[in-house]
XYZ file of C-alpha atoms in Angstrom:
768
model
C 35.980 75.001 -13.346
C 32.970 72.758 -13.517
C 32.076 70.737 -10.463
C 31.761 66.970 -10.890
C 29.184 66.812 -8.095
C 25.656 65.988 -9.290
C 23.051 68.708 -8.623
C 20.582 67.944 -5.861
C 17.143 66.912 -7.251
C 14.349 69.338 -6.443
C 11.368 67.301 -7.710
C 9.415 65.418 -5.056
C 6.859 62.715 -5.969
C 3.887 61.938 -3.757
C 2.790 58.793 -5.690
C 3.359 55.280 -4.368
C 6.185 53.430 -6.143
C 3.898 50.911 -7.887
C 6.358 50.175 -10.621
C 8.886 48.926 -8.090
C 6.358 46.399 -6.751
C 5.780 45.018 -10.222
C 9.467 44.631 -10.763
C 9.869 42.862 -7.431
C 7.039 40.388 -8.069
C 8.977 38.326 -10.598
C 12.029 37.652 -8.380
C 9.624 36.556 -5.614
C 8.426 33.708 -7.842
C 11.940 32.828 -8.949
C 13.088 32.481 -5.348
C 10.708 29.571 -4.821
C 12.928 26.515 -4.902
C 12.065 22.831 -4.392
C 13.388 20.785 -1.502
C 15.661 18.185 -3.075
C 16.782 14.800 -1.761
C 20.334 13.499 -2.197
C 20.790 12.615 -5.877
C 17.708 14.599 -6.921
C 18.191 17.227 -9.634
C 15.879 19.720 -11.334
C 15.511 18.836 -15.019
C 13.032 21.559 -15.996
C 10.800 24.228 -14.513
C 8.382 26.964 -15.481
C 7.202 30.073 -13.588
C 3.791 31.745 -13.388
C 1.842 28.467 -13.422
C -1.686 28.294 -12.082
C -2.817 25.158 -10.231
C -6.571 24.673 -10.542
C -8.314 24.114 -7.222
C -12.052 24.493 -7.818
C -13.999 23.417 -10.876
C -16.506 26.226 -11.237
C -14.297 29.202 -10.374
C -10.673 30.268 -10.567
C -10.659 32.450 -7.452
C -9.100 29.661 -5.358
C -6.379 28.795 -7.881
C -2.774 28.917 -6.726
C 0.091 30.685 -8.525
C 3.612 29.365 -8.406
C 6.388 27.408 -10.092
C 6.047 23.948 -11.634
C 9.236 21.907 -11.315
C 10.145 18.516 -12.744
C 12.964 16.589 -11.084
C 14.228 13.051 -11.594
C 12.050 11.997 -8.623
C 8.835 14.026 -8.672
C 6.836 16.873 -10.078
C 6.607 19.695 -7.574
C 4.387 22.762 -7.530
C 5.874 25.472 -5.306
C 3.798 28.395 -4.132
C 3.637 30.981 -1.385
C -0.133 31.033 -1.508
C -1.922 29.188 1.291
C -4.100 26.273 0.256
C -7.719 27.491 0.345
C -10.510 25.521 1.991
C -7.993 23.200 3.642
C -7.585 23.087 7.393
C -5.388 20.030 7.792
C -3.185 17.545 5.995
C -0.504 15.203 7.198
C 3.045 15.921 6.099
C 5.216 13.521 4.151
C 8.873 14.338 4.782
C 9.858 13.174 1.288
C 7.097 14.924 -0.657
C 5.669 18.423 -0.467
C 2.013 19.303 -0.258
C 1.666 19.568 -4.053
C 4.231 16.913 -5.077
C 3.543 13.771 -7.111
C 6.186 11.020 -7.444
C 6.997 10.256 -11.073
C 6.211 6.557 -10.572
C 2.716 7.517 -9.393
C 1.837 9.158 -12.722
C -0.571 7.178 -14.886
C -1.004 9.512 -17.848
C -0.025 13.002 -19.013
C -2.410 15.024 -21.179
C -1.497 18.378 -22.749
C -4.149 20.735 -24.107
C -4.181 23.875 -26.245
C -7.463 25.759 -25.877
C -6.961 28.090 -28.827
C -6.096 25.448 -31.399
C -8.500 22.881 -29.950
C -5.689 20.349 -29.742
C -4.793 17.767 -27.149
C -2.248 14.990 -26.837
C -1.374 12.178 -24.476
C 2.373 12.441 -24.010
C 4.606 9.404 -24.062
C 8.379 9.171 -23.678
C 10.530 10.717 -26.422
C 7.501 12.212 -28.184
C 7.333 15.618 -29.830
C 4.756 18.268 -28.985
C 3.789 20.358 -32.025
C 1.758 22.950 -30.138
C 2.324 25.118 -27.094
C 0.232 23.715 -24.226
C -2.070 25.994 -22.261
C -3.057 23.232 -19.846
C -1.526 20.107 -18.308
C -3.585 17.345 -16.682
C -1.849 14.656 -14.619
C -3.753 11.411 -13.965
C -2.240 9.500 -11.054
C -2.280 5.812 -10.144
C -3.743 6.590 -6.721
C -6.864 8.088 -8.415
C -5.717 11.721 -8.111
C -6.233 14.208 -10.963
C -4.026 17.314 -10.911
C -4.437 20.202 -13.369
C -2.163 23.128 -14.241
C -2.728 26.183 -16.468
C -0.001 28.039 -18.400
C -1.924 31.210 -19.311
C 0.798 33.522 -17.989
C 3.784 31.229 -18.447
C 6.180 31.302 -21.356
C 4.897 28.960 -24.099
C 8.268 27.355 -24.811
C 8.979 26.840 -21.114
C 5.577 25.225 -20.633
C 6.221 22.861 -23.541
C 9.642 21.886 -22.218
C 8.401 21.086 -18.710
C 5.573 18.924 -20.123
C 8.019 16.970 -22.260
C 10.375 16.575 -19.302
C 7.593 15.161 -17.114
C 6.609 12.711 -19.864
C 10.202 11.602 -20.346
C 11.205 11.119 -16.712
C 7.909 9.538 -15.626
C 8.277 6.743 -18.173
C 11.843 5.408 -17.889
C 12.988 2.642 -20.178
C 15.481 1.054 -17.784
C 15.340 0.030 -14.142
C 18.548 1.867 -13.259
C 16.940 5.143 -14.352
C 14.575 5.048 -11.367
C 15.435 7.616 -8.717
C 16.368 5.101 -6.012
C 19.637 4.343 -7.823
C 20.694 8.007 -7.966
C 19.741 8.477 -4.327
C 21.704 5.470 -3.081
C 24.662 6.331 -5.318
C 24.824 9.815 -3.788
C 24.528 8.400 -0.258
C 27.413 5.983 -0.826
C 29.632 8.781 -2.134
C 28.508 11.297 0.514
C 27.322 9.515 3.673
C 26.736 12.865 5.387
C 23.723 13.467 3.104
C 21.606 10.724 4.645
C 17.958 11.799 4.947
C 16.959 12.159 8.606
C 20.162 10.363 9.550
C 18.782 7.009 8.374
C 21.034 4.481 6.667
C 19.779 2.839 3.468
C 18.414 -0.656 3.867
C 17.301 -0.418 7.491
C 14.932 -2.933 8.988
C 12.052 -0.887 10.227
C 13.604 1.443 12.748
C 10.864 3.957 12.097
C 8.113 1.980 13.781
C 7.748 -1.158 15.796
C 5.993 -2.491 18.831
C 6.286 -1.191 22.347
C 9.525 -3.065 22.931
C 11.176 -1.565 19.852
C 11.159 -4.848 17.933
C 12.586 -4.540 14.427
C 11.040 -5.946 11.255
C 12.930 -9.031 10.055
C 13.829 -8.780 6.370
C 14.404 -12.547 5.847
C 17.599 -11.854 3.934
C 19.709 -13.917 6.322
C 19.819 -17.478 7.591
C 19.110 -16.350 11.152
C 15.819 -14.606 10.258
C 14.400 -17.819 8.809
C 15.723 -19.868 11.697
C 13.982 -17.588 14.206
C 10.716 -17.939 12.281
C 11.016 -21.739 12.397
C 11.483 -21.602 16.161
C 8.644 -19.080 16.581
C 6.173 -21.364 14.809
C 7.539 -24.609 16.300
C 8.361 -26.182 12.923
C 10.823 -28.688 14.371
C 10.813 -30.962 11.315
C 11.822 -28.201 8.917
C 15.234 -26.646 8.265
C 16.742 -23.572 6.643
C 18.262 -24.437 3.289
C 21.214 -22.531 1.813
C 21.430 -24.435 -1.463
C 20.488 -21.261 -3.380
C 23.181 -19.142 -1.768
C 24.540 -16.794 -4.408
C 21.393 -17.584 -6.431
C 23.116 -20.647 -7.867
C 19.904 -22.640 -8.350
C 17.156 -20.105 -9.053
C 17.294 -16.356 -9.629
C 13.673 -15.843 -8.529
C 14.045 -17.508 -5.120
C 15.662 -16.057 -1.978
C 19.115 -17.240 -1.002
C 17.711 -18.916 2.105
C 14.373 -20.655 2.493
C 12.837 -23.460 4.535
C 12.363 -27.062 3.357
C 11.493 -30.406 5.008
C 14.387 -31.783 7.035
C 14.102 -35.100 5.188
C 15.017 -33.483 1.859
C 18.765 -33.352 1.246
C 20.382 -30.490 -0.636
C 21.421 -32.840 -3.415
C 17.800 -33.918 -3.929
C 16.681 -30.285 -4.046
C 19.223 -29.479 -6.731
C 18.040 -32.441 -8.750
C 14.342 -31.668 -8.357
C 14.747 -27.968 -9.108
C 15.190 -28.567 -12.842
C 11.658 -29.909 -13.072
C 9.912 -26.815 -11.647
C 8.991 -23.718 -13.624
C 11.614 -21.087 -12.908
C 13.380 -23.746 -10.813
C 11.154 -22.561 -7.957
C 11.292 -25.408 -5.473
C 8.611 -25.789 -2.764
C 8.806 -22.992 -0.165
C 7.672 -23.323 3.448
C 5.579 -20.373 4.635
C 4.228 -21.165 8.090
C 3.542 -23.926 10.613
C 0.351 -24.469 12.606
C 0.738 -25.446 16.289
C -0.822 -28.811 15.411
C 2.050 -29.506 12.999
C 0.291 -28.675 9.710
C 2.459 -26.698 7.314
C 1.656 -24.117 4.655
C 3.802 -24.610 1.553
C 4.014 -22.810 -1.801
C 5.029 -24.596 -4.973
C 5.328 -23.821 -8.691
C 4.069 -26.251 -11.317
C 6.252 -29.123 -12.463
C 7.095 -28.646 -16.142
C 8.618 -32.077 -16.712
C 5.546 -34.138 -17.606
C 7.408 -37.448 -17.530
C 8.776 -36.843 -14.046
C 5.783 -34.923 -12.688
C 4.089 -37.715 -10.757
C 7.344 -39.067 -9.359
C 8.686 -35.730 -8.129
C 5.313 -34.618 -6.840
C 5.014 -37.781 -4.776
C 8.472 -37.368 -3.291
C 7.781 -33.759 -2.304
C 4.455 -34.698 -0.716
C 6.063 -37.600 1.156
C 8.708 -35.251 2.564
C 6.010 -32.815 3.730
C 4.060 -35.691 5.285
C 7.124 -36.881 7.216
C 7.511 -33.329 8.563
C 4.068 -33.567 10.201
C 4.064 -35.063 13.727
C 0.908 -37.045 12.874
C 2.176 -37.959 9.395
C -1.023 -36.429 8.005
C -1.785 -36.243 4.309
C -1.052 -33.241 2.129
C -3.882 -31.185 0.644
C -3.039 -29.453 -2.640
C -4.882 -26.376 -3.857
C -4.492 -25.391 -7.517
C -4.850 -21.619 -7.304
C -4.926 -21.180 -11.080
C -8.222 -23.078 -11.101
C -9.643 -21.723 -7.860
C -9.070 -17.983 -8.130
C -9.253 -15.172 -10.713
C -6.080 -14.667 -12.723
C -3.990 -11.503 -12.815
C -5.587 -10.303 -16.071
C -9.083 -10.538 -14.583
C -7.931 -8.653 -11.476
C -6.392 -5.917 -13.635
C -9.604 -5.601 -15.662
C -11.630 -5.272 -12.448
C -9.274 -2.586 -11.164
C -9.615 -0.615 -14.396
C -13.408 -0.672 -14.106
C -13.195 0.328 -10.448
C -10.975 3.288 -11.339
C -13.401 4.349 -14.045
C -16.293 4.224 -11.592
C -14.517 6.015 -8.735
C -12.677 8.654 -10.749
C -14.584 9.505 -13.889
C -18.284 8.895 -13.322
C -20.102 11.818 -11.612
C -22.093 10.845 -8.545
C -25.200 12.693 -9.632
C -25.416 10.526 -12.752
C -24.532 7.167 -11.165
C -26.319 7.361 -7.817
C -29.289 5.234 -8.900
C -27.121 2.551 -10.491
C -24.101 2.816 -8.182
C -24.379 -0.619 -6.570
C -24.974 -2.417 -9.845
C -22.069 -0.518 -11.434
C -19.854 -1.471 -8.515
C -20.937 -5.094 -8.855
C -20.143 -5.039 -12.565
C -16.532 -4.140 -11.828
C -16.212 -7.563 -10.102
C -13.631 -6.081 -7.714
C -15.573 -6.992 -4.575
C -16.414 -10.360 -6.092
C -12.728 -11.176 -6.448
C -12.012 -9.980 -2.905
C -14.728 -12.303 -1.672
C -13.232 -15.167 -3.704
C -9.784 -14.760 -2.108
C -11.214 -14.478 1.399
C -13.492 -17.465 0.842
C -10.791 -19.750 -0.496
C -8.314 -18.712 2.196
C -10.913 -19.473 4.886
C -11.486 -22.915 3.394
C -7.758 -23.638 3.584
C -7.717 -22.380 7.170
C -10.329 -25.054 7.877
C -8.121 -27.746 6.305
C -5.158 -26.814 8.494
C -7.057 -26.076 11.706
C -9.703 -28.787 11.692
C -8.386 -31.533 9.409
C -4.779 -31.178 10.644
C -3.369 -31.543 7.125
C -0.573 -29.612 5.480
C -1.660 -27.368 2.597
C 0.305 -26.868 -0.624
C -0.552 -23.788 -2.693
C 0.228 -24.651 -6.299
C 0.464 -22.022 -9.023
C 2.119 -21.908 -12.428
C 5.092 -19.823 -11.296
C 4.219 -19.665 -7.598
C 4.795 -15.919 -7.250
C 1.445 -14.165 -7.790
C -1.778 -15.660 -6.439
C 0.119 -17.725 -3.895
C 1.573 -14.531 -2.348
C -1.923 -13.260 -1.667
C -3.452 -16.563 -0.538
C -0.544 -17.531 1.735
C -0.560 -14.092 3.371
C -4.323 -14.100 4.006
C -4.195 -17.570 5.544
C -1.487 -16.475 7.968
C -3.328 -13.258 8.888
C -6.399 -15.344 9.750
C -4.476 -17.973 11.709
C -1.620 -16.145 13.444
C -2.289 -13.030 15.597
C 1.385 -12.073 15.289
C 0.764 -11.084 11.681
C -1.991 -8.748 12.836
C 0.560 -6.582 14.656
C 2.514 -3.877 12.844
C 5.903 -5.605 13.002
C 4.349 -8.987 12.242
C 2.441 -7.677 9.241
C 5.580 -6.042 7.853
C 7.527 -9.267 8.316
C 4.737 -11.136 6.512
C 5.065 -8.849 3.472
C 8.837 -9.281 3.541
C 8.563 -13.056 3.730
C 5.664 -13.788 1.361
C 6.017 -10.960 -1.158
C 9.456 -9.352 -1.268
C 11.659 -12.406 -0.657
C 9.321 -14.887 -2.342
C 9.777 -13.076 -5.650
C 6.574 -11.115 -6.182
C 7.210 -9.013 -9.286
C 6.703 -5.518 -7.883
C 8.517 -3.887 -10.809
C 6.179 -5.409 -13.400
C 2.944 -5.616 -11.407
C 3.218 -1.994 -10.205
C 4.239 -1.002 -13.736
C 7.119 1.225 -12.663
C 8.523 1.080 -16.210
C 5.109 1.508 -17.900
C 4.897 -2.024 -19.313
C 1.134 -2.266 -19.019
C 0.876 -5.823 -20.323
C 2.323 -7.101 -17.034
C 0.511 -4.736 -14.661
C -1.867 -6.149 -12.044
C -2.833 -4.731 -8.622
C -2.451 -7.934 -6.594
C -0.746 -6.139 -3.723
C -3.584 -3.614 -3.534
C -6.103 -6.466 -3.519
C -4.244 -8.067 -0.609
C -4.352 -4.818 1.371
C -8.048 -4.508 0.518
C -8.698 -8.041 1.803
C -6.856 -7.220 5.028
C -8.919 -4.037 5.331
C -12.096 -6.151 5.069
C -10.891 -8.223 8.039
C -9.888 -5.057 9.910
C -13.346 -3.616 9.306
C -15.009 -6.784 10.651
C -12.618 -7.336 13.598
C -11.215 -3.881 14.479
C -9.945 -4.948 17.909
C -7.851 -7.767 16.416
C -5.403 -5.540 14.484
C -2.722 -3.282 15.887
C -2.627 -1.127 12.731
C -5.257 1.194 11.269
C -6.666 1.672 7.772
C -4.537 4.809 7.477
C -1.485 2.551 7.811
C -2.751 0.264 5.033
C -3.485 3.221 2.755
C -0.068 4.816 3.274
C 1.582 1.438 2.747
C -0.135 1.237 -0.657
C 1.024 4.780 -1.466
C 4.598 3.876 -0.536
C 4.655 1.232 -3.271
C 4.365 4.148 -5.741
C 7.450 5.984 -4.446
C 10.577 5.062 -6.397
C 12.891 5.408 -3.423
C 12.307 2.225 -1.440
C 13.960 -0.960 -2.581
C 11.177 -2.927 -0.865
C 8.727 -2.433 -3.751
C 11.123 -1.766 -6.609
C 12.263 -5.165 -7.877
C 10.867 -8.420 -9.212
C 13.027 -10.534 -6.898
C 16.021 -10.217 -4.529
C 18.421 -11.381 -7.236
C 17.372 -8.515 -9.496
C 18.228 -6.046 -6.742
C 21.677 -7.542 -6.323
C 22.362 -7.780 -10.064
C 21.113 -4.330 -11.079
C 22.600 -2.505 -8.103
C 25.978 -4.206 -8.564
C 26.072 -3.128 -12.205
C 25.119 0.398 -11.183
C 27.803 0.446 -8.469
C 30.456 -0.585 -10.969
C 29.367 2.106 -13.414
C 29.513 4.742 -10.650
C 32.778 3.450 -9.145
C 31.131 2.575 -5.817
C 33.085 0.167 -3.630
C 30.676 -2.466 -2.258
C 33.135 -4.438 -0.159
C 31.444 -7.540 1.242
C 27.930 -6.238 0.535
C 25.738 -8.052 -1.985
C 24.648 -5.097 -4.050
C 23.607 -1.627 -2.921
C 21.450 -1.184 0.147
C 18.304 0.768 -0.720
C 16.110 2.552 1.823
C 13.562 0.222 3.392
C 9.918 1.243 3.454
C 9.659 0.006 7.063
C 11.862 2.943 8.123
C 8.744 5.074 8.505
C 10.738 7.918 10.045
C 11.985 8.624 6.513
C 8.465 9.695 5.556
C 6.649 10.815 8.703
C 7.256 12.474 12.011
C 6.739 10.513 15.218
C 3.524 12.473 15.722
C 2.056 11.516 12.323
C 3.116 7.889 12.771
C 0.674 7.645 15.668
C -2.067 7.499 13.019
C -0.802 4.008 12.165
C -1.953 2.657 15.538
C -5.458 1.320 16.001
C -6.954 2.609 19.285
C -9.365 -0.346 19.380
C -6.573 -2.944 19.375
C -6.518 -5.258 22.366
C -3.067 -6.608 23.148
C -2.393 -10.002 24.641
C -2.221 -8.572 28.118
C -3.135 -5.341 29.853
C -1.274 -3.953 32.875
C -3.217 -3.159 36.025
C -2.316 -2.004 39.530
C -3.349 -4.023 42.582
C -2.234 -3.035 46.083
C 0.631 -1.001 44.665
C 1.966 -3.852 42.503
C 1.835 -3.987 38.721
C -0.116 -7.048 37.602
C -0.783 -8.427 34.156
C -4.379 -9.261 33.394
C -4.714 -12.181 31.003
C -7.848 -12.087 28.911
C -9.776 -15.300 28.480
C -12.184 -16.161 25.698
C -15.058 -14.980 27.856
C -13.738 -11.441 27.570
C -14.108 -11.336 23.811
C -17.064 -10.090 21.806
C -19.786 -11.731 23.841
C -22.264 -9.609 21.915
C -21.736 -11.897 18.928
C -23.848 -14.545 20.598
C -27.198 -14.848 18.939
C -26.189 -13.156 15.690
C -28.881 -13.854 13.071
C -27.877 -16.586 10.605
C -28.166 -14.150 7.704
C -25.395 -12.034 9.215
C -23.141 -14.976 9.983
C -20.482 -16.082 7.596
C -21.766 -17.538 4.358
C -18.486 -19.132 3.400
C -20.011 -22.414 2.337
C -23.771 -22.271 2.826
C -25.569 -22.297 -0.525
C -28.613 -20.508 0.900
C -26.485 -17.399 1.425
C -25.471 -17.266 -2.229
C -28.952 -17.255 -3.754
C -29.116 -14.684 -6.589
C -31.080 -11.581 -5.806
C -31.441 -8.195 -7.410
C -28.415 -5.910 -7.010
C -26.625 -8.491 -4.866
C -22.870 -8.985 -4.885
C -23.024 -12.753 -5.309
C -19.995 -14.871 -5.962
C -20.102 -16.098 -9.562
C -18.016 -19.225 -9.428
C -15.825 -20.179 -12.350
C -16.694 -23.553 -13.883
C -13.523 -25.118 -12.518
C -13.753 -23.474 -9.086
C -12.666 -25.613 -6.165
C -15.569 -27.797 -5.013
C -15.012 -29.938 -1.899
C -16.357 -33.438 -1.647
C -19.892 -33.791 -0.274
C -18.857 -35.176 3.105
C -16.076 -32.639 3.449
C -18.466 -29.830 2.525
C -20.831 -30.821 5.330
C -18.074 -30.901 7.952
C -16.699 -27.601 6.673
C -20.129 -25.975 6.919
C -20.501 -27.277 10.461
C -17.060 -25.965 11.416
C -17.909 -22.460 10.237
C -21.323 -22.521 11.911
C -19.748 -23.592 15.192
C -17.018 -20.978 14.898
C -19.407 -18.089 14.309
C -21.676 -19.261 17.122
C -18.891 -18.689 19.668
C -17.375 -15.437 20.961
C -14.409 -14.310 18.896
C -10.960 -14.883 20.355
C -9.096 -11.848 19.070
C -5.795 -13.646 19.617
C -6.864 -16.782 17.845
C -8.363 -17.514 14.452
C -10.505 -14.924 12.687
C -12.697 -15.814 9.716
C -14.322 -13.398 7.258
C -18.008 -12.632 6.900
C -18.779 -12.898 3.205
C -22.407 -11.891 2.800
C -23.226 -9.047 0.430
C -23.458 -6.452 3.187
C -20.197 -7.492 4.866
C -17.817 -7.003 1.910
C -17.493 -3.252 1.420
C -15.708 -0.739 -0.760
C -12.558 0.664 0.841
C -13.643 4.288 0.664
C -10.645 5.899 2.324
C -8.331 4.417 -0.307
C -10.500 4.931 -3.391
C -12.515 8.084 -2.558
C -10.021 10.195 -0.590
C -9.188 12.432 -3.577
C -12.791 12.983 -4.701
C -14.199 16.235 -3.255
C -17.834 15.194 -3.812
C -17.297 12.057 -1.732
C -15.928 13.928 1.271
C -18.167 14.000 4.350
C -17.267 16.723 6.833
C -17.287 15.384 10.404
C -18.301 12.014 8.990
C -16.885 8.652 8.089
C -14.986 6.164 10.221
C -12.607 8.868 11.457
C -15.286 10.153 13.844
C -15.332 6.844 15.700
C -11.525 6.710 15.478
C -11.363 10.149 17.113
C -13.705 9.339 19.991
C -12.115 5.960 20.698
C -8.659 7.584 20.660
C -9.744 10.112 23.264
C -11.233 7.350 25.401
C -8.115 5.183 25.094
C -5.935 8.172 25.930
C -7.988 8.864 29.060
C -7.577 5.239 30.119
C -3.830 5.484 29.540
C -3.707 8.685 31.588
C -5.513 6.980 34.459
C -3.188 3.982 34.361
C -0.090 6.161 34.312
C -1.399 8.346 37.113
C -2.254 5.307 39.206
C 1.148 3.719 38.668
C 2.915 6.945 39.519
C 0.801 7.417 42.636
C 1.372 3.859 43.874
C 5.097 3.958 43.223
C 5.476 7.348 44.997
C 7.616 8.753 42.171
C 8.694 12.339 41.963
C 6.388 14.974 40.569
C 8.775 15.645 37.713
C 8.788 12.036 36.635
C 5.041 11.966 37.065
C 4.543 14.862 34.659
C 7.022 13.431 32.167
C 5.181 10.130 31.936
C 1.788 11.797 31.739
C 2.972 13.693 28.673
C 3.540 10.424 26.830
C 0.739 9.137 24.631
C 0.319 6.477 21.987
C -2.747 8.190 20.497
C -2.787 10.770 17.732
C -5.884 12.406 19.217
C -5.261 13.184 22.871
C -7.646 14.050 25.635
C -7.118 17.435 27.260
C -7.957 15.860 30.562
C -10.124 13.269 32.201
C -13.751 13.368 31.103
C -12.816 15.439 28.046
C -16.053 16.478 26.337
C -14.558 18.633 23.577
C -16.014 18.108 20.127
C -14.316 16.800 17.021
C -11.769 19.119 15.341
C -13.037 21.139 12.398
C -10.609 19.474 9.987
C -12.029 15.955 10.450
C -13.667 14.472 7.376
C -14.184 11.082 5.782
C -10.941 11.530 3.801
C -8.774 12.284 6.870
C -5.746 12.458 6.987
C -5.783 13.102 3.243
C -7.312 16.183 1.645
C -9.120 16.199 -1.717
C -8.681 19.974 -1.995
C -6.594 20.669 -5.100
C -7.593 17.419 -6.794
C -10.111 17.982 -9.519
C -13.787 17.276 -9.113
C -14.899 14.819 -11.754
C -17.357 17.277 -13.271
C -14.391 19.176 -14.669
C -13.465 16.301 -16.953
C -16.877 15.339 -18.264
C -16.593 14.193 -21.836
C -13.151 12.756 -21.138
C -14.097 9.206 -20.151
C -11.395 7.225 -18.472
C -12.702 4.137 -20.265
C -11.353 5.395 -23.607
C -7.873 5.703 -22.204
C -8.074 2.427 -20.318
C -9.319 0.663 -23.469
C -6.193 1.749 -25.298
C -7.272 4.975 -27.000
C -4.544 7.595 -27.113
C -6.832 10.633 -27.011
C -9.550 10.864 -24.434
C -10.232 14.589 -24.297
C -13.141 15.622 -26.500
C -13.291 18.906 -28.398
C -16.632 19.555 -26.719
C -14.889 19.569 -23.355
C -12.268 21.988 -24.617
C -14.949 24.300 -25.984
C -16.656 24.377 -22.593
C -13.492 25.275 -20.730
C -13.115 28.864 -19.542
């Protein structure tokens, strides 16, 4: 009989099993999977993709998988990022992720056939791409190569990115899928946070929450905070019965009855009745108003509104009206300036523009428009502070320029809005609830005819004030930059809609289609951007705090008792005394606007606001007197507007440009040293309090471990140097974002001017 047992092999190999390693390499790539949020699905992916890191060599390139989901594009790799020693971590996005709503343009290239195409939604791709270039709205440029990837898979992932990054309907944005999944499966909440929270992620020391101004009580508290006793919360628009672009609750003069408001509303564009924004302690009010479209009734209604505002003033002072459409650049001019700024910062190589950099920057007119908004806002601050008159900001629809102007005025006048919670409440009140069209202006649906970066310009203006008065703001420029980035993430309802009514209407329709029971809720509750714990750890959120900020009071210990030291005006910026006139403001003085070569002068429009001669003189004197005194950091702050004082916000615009990075340089070096100093002071205060109160050693150590600074001192008199990872782009890293030399011959201006193809064949021929 034959045995069924296999004979024992006698051959023995002494070679390494190389073939087995090759077989195992492919599953290693396939095991790389993206981290998905609730409601997020993978729509396409491709393996063996190379992400380009350097421009002159491929030795630093990363290999991995490129994935497209309904929320982001994600590059997943096991390779460590070369040349990078630090980056902050966003809990929603990976190191190589780009939100779909942050994508500006998608370009596919085939080196062999010398073909290229800018992909739009529902377009066909007739060639197999060997390269994909992603141009982002935050000035990033990301490049992928498909040399080793399957050609059909590469084509499919490119088409998927083009399709999902350019949705045709609001309900196709990821936030709807996320919230729908959360309502069906509450256990899937990210970080345990409920949708629609009010800023639980960050607040002041007392844990104060950000008011969303969606309720009657929020507006009532703001009236009481500002002492606007002659104003009341109006609920005439409850259920959006009067106007769909106004909030349900807003503040009006107490002398105006609801019946009068209903009658007057028909005469305003969009039925946007006058909205109260803020009250000065002297009784002057800041009011926003759309234009009156009824020509026959215009004078009559305008007079009645002004009379009601006058009666709300304790001194019955007159009303000063500012026509913003005549005083300030329009949204098209601001968009054109932003396009030129992007071209200068992203596409022009430094070595070719160094000699003409300042003139090129001036030609963008971006800084000119920033100066115009700051100048006009300061003039209106003068009217309220010195003339004791109420100011009405009038604009055609009252929901664009007035958002920016009203916010700047309040930042200059009210120190509460220079705190983190106060600033967030200001954006809620003057932008989100007042009907700023985030959906159209941020171009989430790629309708470029309505796009305009007004919100970015506002943050830039605030950064200018922060740069000039760093001790007056609780938040840092990192906070402002991340806030701008958050407007490009299609998860937060804060920056997703044109008005509150649109949120209610669209989310209710979506809930019905998905069989979601809303109960008593008015539409779905989307995640709020003020819940910063959704995006960042408590450690990373410390970067939001400005170590130079001086609060209203500072605790001190005297004879074992905790005292509060109140700062007087004498404690503030005494070094400002004797500042040369050339470095003082320049808000009104003609001598400071004399044309000179390469200067950033303010070119006034022909119909620009010009005060009367007597008023101009008193305004000039007011500003001279103000700048001659020490600055009260908890009072009014006014901008310096000379050419050297208005600067380019480099952290925001240059953070992704490798050539612009300065190792151990930039403002972060001062931020680092001041943080260490502030942390040492905090350590001393805590130690002194613990010593005087005779607390236990355990409690002593526990409190000493607490810190409000991102950079912490190792001990008293810490003399350690700056960390190696500090650079002018901190906490962002330009590594992995293409140097502009790699796209020479592909001018951004061609794309921004409307051309569909902006990659030249010469560039393709020069590619490796």
